């Protein structure tokens, strides 16, 4: 017995592109196919094979620049001019009809293939299950590197007409198309699990799991148009003696030329010299135990031990590995849950869990100031994060099942939190462009409560509502970037401040007819 499904889903987005001939913004086009075959010859065995394919085109996101308004970083003469490099205050609202994306910024293209095979044998005392899977994802992108402005303004020192240190300082505008190296992620996984019979007060399951993930990507590029001005001499930073006269800053201009010239001269926009591959392999052993003390009270315990190894390496395009690294992590995790049903339509529960998230390598390429023309791969390992979580809550069905409601409170202790930090040096050596790398830089506490309700108003009309109150604060954390922009946290410490990207209040209301 089998089935097959074909799908086509397209949307042109919610925003009008203000550049004529530009792509849609915020839309997509998905073309998918999936199918499955079930083989059940009878007796105690069955097999299910499932496949999925998707060809996705995702439009550019709605992005807009925000002009810097604080942190003057003009270190040469702060009184002469301003060089704001940060934004302070509340972000301005963006008009939905003021967004743009340049032509050729077609967005992301993605190709997805997945295959899954499940084998089941019903044996004495339980079921033996084998789960095998294969996944392959390929993606690349072309997006607007101007962030919605349509152009970027560059300052440069013109070629000198006579041998003099002073040169005309001029500007020109160019569009920027950001290009993505074709990324590929391929994974195979195998699980073997035995589950005891479900009709007993004491139930258990256990198994083994193996996975092998191989991902390859590379540096992005920026293709800038038009060509450089005919009188181009050197990109600034420049020391100016007047608004139109000055000379390139020694050293700093060399770094600017190394960073920006490939955008105008290289078909790949200065990207793709290196491919970075990451091989991740791991295995785990896991088990669960359920015990019904009574018909109303059940205890469930779960545990898993994972051993994972990651090996990133960098390749010159078409060449041999130029650098590699290796790191392993042991990752124990567990959870205990107690569930009590005082009446059939009420469930009270409490749980405690401890789980790590695997460590990894912060990977990227940098240009060292001592040799700014060469991109060098960097692998900076960071350790695993860990969360100890407590939660209690209740679920209920009321008025004959017409209303469902849930309530819970939780407390998380988040250790060794991974926070991107911008660095100006790698291995003690200055780099031309400050670059962000993930680091274990914080501990946090997250506390909160959630409430939701869903009800059937009539046979045809449903309504739902929910609210979550979350207090997520850093106990001890550091963002060294703030040392460069000191108005928020001069020392880089953000102790007691709100965790990034965590809203204090979240709510939703919905209706269905």
Coordinates of C-alpha atoms in Angstrom, one line a residue, residues 107-427:
X107 CA 17.0 35.6 -2.3
X108 CA 17.6 32.0 -1.3
X109 CA 17.4 28.9 -3.3
X110 CA 17.2 25.6 -1.4
X111 CA 17.0 21.9 -2.5
X112 CA 15.9 19.3 0.1
X113 CA 15.9 15.5 -0.1
X114 CA 14.9 13.2 2.7
X115 CA 14.5 9.4 2.9
X116 CA 13.2 7.5 6.0
X117 CA 12.9 3.7 6.6
X118 CA 11.1 2.3 9.6
X119 CA 11.1 -1.4 10.4
X120 CA 9.0 -2.9 13.2
X121 CA 9.0 -6.4 14.8
X122 CA 6.4 -7.3 17.4
X123 CA 8.2 -9.7 19.8
X124 CA 7.4 -11.4 23.0
X125 CA 7.3 -8.6 25.6
X126 CA 7.5 -5.6 23.3
X127 CA 8.4 -4.1 20.0
X128 CA 11.8 -3.8 18.3
X129 CA 12.1 -0.8 16.0
X130 CA 14.8 0.3 13.5
X131 CA 14.8 3.8 12.2
X132 CA 17.1 4.8 9.3
X133 CA 17.2 8.2 7.7
X134 CA 19.1 10.2 5.1
X135 CA 18.9 13.9 4.5
X136 CA 20.6 16.3 2.0
X137 CA 20.1 20.0 1.9
X138 CA 21.7 22.4 -0.6
X139 CA 21.3 26.1 -0.5
X140 CA 22.7 29.4 -1.7
X141 CA 21.6 33.0 -1.8
X142 CA 21.8 36.4 -3.6
X143 CA 20.6 39.2 -1.3
X144 CA 20.7 43.0 -1.2
X145 CA 23.9 43.9 0.5
X146 CA 22.9 47.6 0.7
X147 CA 20.2 46.7 3.4
X148 CA 17.4 48.4 1.6
X149 CA 19.1 51.7 0.7
X150 CA 19.8 50.8 -2.9
X151 CA 23.4 52.0 -2.7
X152 CA 26.4 52.4 -0.4
X153 CA 28.7 55.5 -0.4
X154 CA 32.4 54.9 -0.5
X155 CA 35.1 57.5 0.3
X156 CA 38.4 57.3 -1.6
X157 CA 41.6 59.3 -2.2
X158 CA 42.0 60.1 -5.8
X159 CA 45.3 59.5 -7.7
X160 CA 47.6 62.5 -7.3
X161 CA 48.2 64.6 -10.4
X162 CA 51.7 65.4 -9.0
X163 CA 54.0 63.6 -6.6
X164 CA 52.5 65.0 -3.4
X165 CA 51.2 63.5 -0.2
X166 CA 47.9 65.4 -0.5
X167 CA 45.2 64.0 -2.7
X168 CA 41.6 64.9 -3.5
X169 CA 39.1 63.1 -1.2
X170 CA 36.0 62.1 -3.1
X171 CA 33.0 59.7 -2.8
X172 CA 31.0 57.4 -5.2
X173 CA 28.0 55.2 -4.9
X174 CA 27.7 51.5 -5.6
X175 CA 25.2 48.8 -5.3
X176 CA 26.1 45.7 -3.3
X177 CA 24.9 42.2 -4.1
X178 CA 25.8 39.7 -1.3
X179 CA 26.4 36.2 -2.6
X180 CA 26.4 32.9 -0.6
X181 CA 28.7 30.0 -1.2
X182 CA 26.7 26.9 -2.0
X183 CA 26.1 25.2 1.4
X184 CA 25.5 21.5 1.6
X185 CA 24.5 19.5 4.7
X186 CA 24.3 15.7 4.4
X187 CA 23.3 13.4 7.3
X188 CA 22.7 9.8 7.9
X189 CA 21.2 8.4 11.2
X190 CA 20.4 5.1 12.6
X191 CA 18.4 4.2 15.7
X192 CA 17.6 0.8 17.2
X193 CA 15.0 0.8 20.0
X194 CA 13.1 -1.8 22.0
X195 CA 9.8 -0.8 23.8
X196 CA 8.0 -2.9 26.3
X197 CA 4.3 -3.7 26.2
X198 CA 2.2 -0.6 26.9
X199 CA -0.6 -2.4 28.9
X200 CA 1.5 -2.8 32.1
X201 CA 2.0 -0.6 35.1
X202 CA 5.8 -0.8 34.6
X203 CA 6.9 0.1 31.1
X204 CA 10.4 0.8 29.7
X205 CA 12.3 1.4 26.5
X206 CA 15.9 1.6 25.5
X207 CA 18.1 1.9 22.5
X208 CA 21.1 3.0 20.6
X209 CA 21.4 6.0 18.2
X210 CA 24.2 6.9 15.7
X211 CA 24.5 9.9 13.4
X212 CA 27.0 11.3 11.0
X213 CA 26.6 14.9 9.7
X214 CA 28.8 16.4 7.1
X215 CA 28.3 20.1 6.2
X216 CA 30.3 22.3 3.8
X217 CA 30.1 26.0 3.3
X218 CA 32.3 28.9 2.5
X219 CA 32.9 32.6 2.8
X220 CA 30.2 34.9 1.4
X221 CA 31.1 37.5 -1.2
X222 CA 29.9 41.0 -2.0
X223 CA 29.7 42.0 -5.7
X224 CA 29.7 45.8 -6.1
X225 CA 28.7 47.8 -9.2
X226 CA 29.7 49.9 -11.0
X227 CA 33.4 49.7 -11.6
X228 CA 35.8 51.9 -9.6
X229 CA 36.1 55.6 -10.6
X230 CA 38.8 56.3 -13.2
X231 CA 40.8 58.4 -10.8
X232 CA 40.5 55.9 -7.9
X233 CA 43.7 55.8 -5.8
X234 CA 42.9 54.2 -2.4
X235 CA 39.9 53.6 -0.2
X236 CA 39.8 55.7 2.9
X237 CA 40.2 55.9 6.0
X238 CA 41.9 59.1 5.2
X239 CA 43.4 62.0 7.2
X240 CA 41.7 65.1 5.9
X241 CA 43.1 68.7 6.1
X242 CA 39.8 69.9 4.5
X243 CA 36.6 68.3 3.4
X244 CA 38.1 67.6 -0.1
X245 CA 41.8 67.2 0.5
X246 CA 43.9 64.7 2.5
X247 CA 45.8 61.5 2.3
X248 CA 45.2 57.8 3.0
X249 CA 45.8 56.7 6.6
X250 CA 48.9 54.5 6.5
X251 CA 48.1 50.9 7.4
X252 CA 44.3 51.5 7.7
X253 CA 43.9 52.2 4.0
X254 CA 45.8 49.0 3.2
X255 CA 43.3 47.1 5.2
X256 CA 40.4 48.9 3.5
X257 CA 41.8 48.1 0.1
X258 CA 42.3 44.4 1.0
X259 CA 38.6 44.3 2.2
X260 CA 36.8 46.3 -0.5
X261 CA 38.9 46.0 -3.7
X262 CA 37.9 42.3 -4.3
X263 CA 34.2 43.4 -4.2
X264 CA 34.9 45.4 -7.4
X265 CA 37.5 43.2 -9.1
X266 CA 36.6 39.6 -8.2
X267 CA 33.6 37.8 -10.0
X268 CA 32.8 36.2 -6.6
X269 CA 33.0 39.5 -4.7
X270 CA 36.1 38.5 -2.8
X271 CA 34.4 35.3 -1.5
X272 CA 34.8 31.6 -2.0
X273 CA 38.6 31.2 -1.7
X274 CA 38.0 28.7 1.1
X275 CA 35.5 26.0 1.7
X276 CA 34.9 25.1 5.4
X277 CA 33.7 21.6 6.1
X278 CA 32.5 20.3 9.4
X279 CA 32.2 16.6 10.2
X280 CA 30.1 15.7 13.2
X281 CA 29.7 12.1 14.4
X282 CA 28.2 10.8 17.5
X283 CA 26.5 7.9 19.2
X284 CA 24.2 7.7 22.2
X285 CA 22.5 5.2 24.5
X286 CA 19.1 6.1 26.0
X287 CA 16.3 4.7 28.0
X288 CA 13.0 5.6 29.7
X289 CA 11.0 4.1 32.6
X290 CA 7.3 4.6 33.3
X291 CA 5.6 3.4 36.4
X292 CA 1.9 3.8 37.4
X293 CA 1.7 4.0 41.2
X294 CA -2.1 4.2 40.8
X295 CA -4.5 4.8 38.0
X296 CA -4.0 8.5 38.7
X297 CA -0.3 8.9 39.5
X298 CA 2.5 8.1 37.0
X299 CA 6.3 8.6 37.3
X300 CA 8.4 8.9 34.1
X301 CA 12.2 9.0 34.1
X302 CA 14.4 9.5 31.0
X303 CA 18.2 9.5 30.5
X304 CA 20.5 9.7 27.6
X305 CA 24.3 9.6 27.2
X306 CA 25.8 11.1 24.0
X307 CA 29.4 11.1 22.9
X308 CA 30.0 13.6 20.0
X309 CA 33.0 14.5 18.0
X310 CA 33.4 17.5 15.6
X311 CA 36.1 18.0 13.1
X312 CA 36.1 21.2 11.1
X313 CA 38.6 21.7 8.3
X314 CA 39.2 24.4 5.7
X315 CA 40.1 23.7 2.0
X316 CA 41.4 26.0 -0.7
X317 CA 38.8 25.8 -3.5
X318 CA 40.0 22.9 -5.5
X319 CA 42.9 22.2 -3.2
X320 CA 43.9 20.2 -0.1
X321 CA 43.0 20.9 3.5
X322 CA 44.8 24.0 4.8
X323 CA 43.8 23.8 8.4
X324 CA 41.8 21.4 10.6
X325 CA 40.8 20.9 14.3
X326 CA 39.1 18.3 16.5
X327 CA 37.1 18.3 19.7
X328 CA 34.9 15.8 21.6
X329 CA 32.1 16.3 24.1
X330 CA 30.4 13.9 26.5
X331 CA 26.7 15.0 26.9
X332 CA 24.6 13.4 29.7
X333 CA 21.0 14.5 30.0
X334 CA 18.0 13.4 32.1
X335 CA 14.4 14.3 33.0
X336 CA 12.0 13.2 35.7
X337 CA 8.3 13.9 35.3
X338 CA 5.5 13.2 37.8
X339 CA 1.9 13.3 36.5
X340 CA -1.3 13.2 38.6
X341 CA -4.9 13.1 37.4
X342 CA -7.2 13.7 40.3
X343 CA -10.2 13.5 37.9
X344 CA -10.2 12.3 34.3
X345 CA -10.3 15.8 32.8
X346 CA -7.6 17.3 35.0
X347 CA -3.8 16.7 34.8
X348 CA -1.3 18.1 37.3
X349 CA 2.4 17.7 36.5
X350 CA 5.9 18.6 37.8
X351 CA 9.2 18.0 36.1
X352 CA 12.9 18.6 36.5
X353 CA 15.4 18.2 33.7
X354 CA 19.1 18.8 33.0
X355 CA 20.5 18.9 29.5
X356 CA 23.5 20.2 27.7
X357 CA 23.7 21.6 24.2
X358 CA 26.8 20.4 22.4
X359 CA 29.9 22.5 22.1
X360 CA 31.2 23.5 18.7
X361 CA 33.7 25.6 16.8
X362 CA 33.2 29.2 15.9
X363 CA 34.4 29.1 12.3
X364 CA 35.2 31.9 9.9
X365 CA 37.9 33.5 7.9
X366 CA 39.8 36.6 8.8
X367 CA 42.5 38.8 7.3
X368 CA 45.4 39.5 9.6
X369 CA 46.7 43.1 9.6
X370 CA 50.2 41.9 8.9
X371 CA 49.1 40.2 5.7
X372 CA 45.7 41.7 4.7
X373 CA 45.6 40.2 1.2
X374 CA 45.2 36.6 2.5
X375 CA 42.1 35.1 4.1
X376 CA 42.9 32.7 6.9
X377 CA 40.5 30.1 8.3
X378 CA 39.9 30.3 12.1
X379 CA 38.4 27.5 14.3
X380 CA 37.7 28.7 17.9
X381 CA 36.2 25.9 20.1
X382 CA 33.6 26.7 22.7
X383 CA 32.2 24.4 25.4
X384 CA 28.6 23.0 25.7
X385 CA 25.8 25.0 27.3
X386 CA 23.7 23.5 30.1
X387 CA 20.2 24.1 31.4
X388 CA 18.7 22.9 34.6
X389 CA 14.9 23.3 34.3
X390 CA 12.1 23.1 36.8
X391 CA 8.4 23.2 35.7
X392 CA 5.0 22.7 37.3
X393 CA 1.7 23.0 35.6
X394 CA -1.9 22.0 35.1
X395 CA -4.0 21.0 32.1
X396 CA -7.8 20.8 32.1
X397 CA -10.8 20.2 29.9
X398 CA -13.9 22.0 31.1
X399 CA -17.6 22.1 30.2
X400 CA -17.7 18.7 28.5
X401 CA -14.5 19.3 26.6
X402 CA -15.6 22.6 25.0
X403 CA -12.8 24.5 26.8
X404 CA -9.2 23.5 27.2
X405 CA -6.8 25.4 29.4
X406 CA -3.2 25.1 30.4
X407 CA -1.1 26.9 33.0
X408 CA 2.6 26.4 34.0
X409 CA 5.4 28.2 35.8
X410 CA 9.1 27.5 35.1
X411 CA 12.6 28.3 36.3
X412 CA 15.7 27.7 34.2
X413 CA 19.3 27.9 35.3
X414 CA 21.3 28.5 32.1
X415 CA 25.1 27.9 32.4
X416 CA 28.0 28.7 30.0
X417 CA 25.7 30.5 27.6
X418 CA 27.0 31.0 24.1
X419 CA 27.1 34.7 23.2
X420 CA 28.7 36.2 20.0
X421 CA 31.5 38.6 20.8
X422 CA 33.2 40.8 18.3
X423 CA 37.0 40.6 18.5
X424 CA 39.7 42.7 16.9
X425 CA 42.4 40.1 17.5
X426 CA 42.7 36.4 16.9
X427 CA 45.5 34.5 18.7

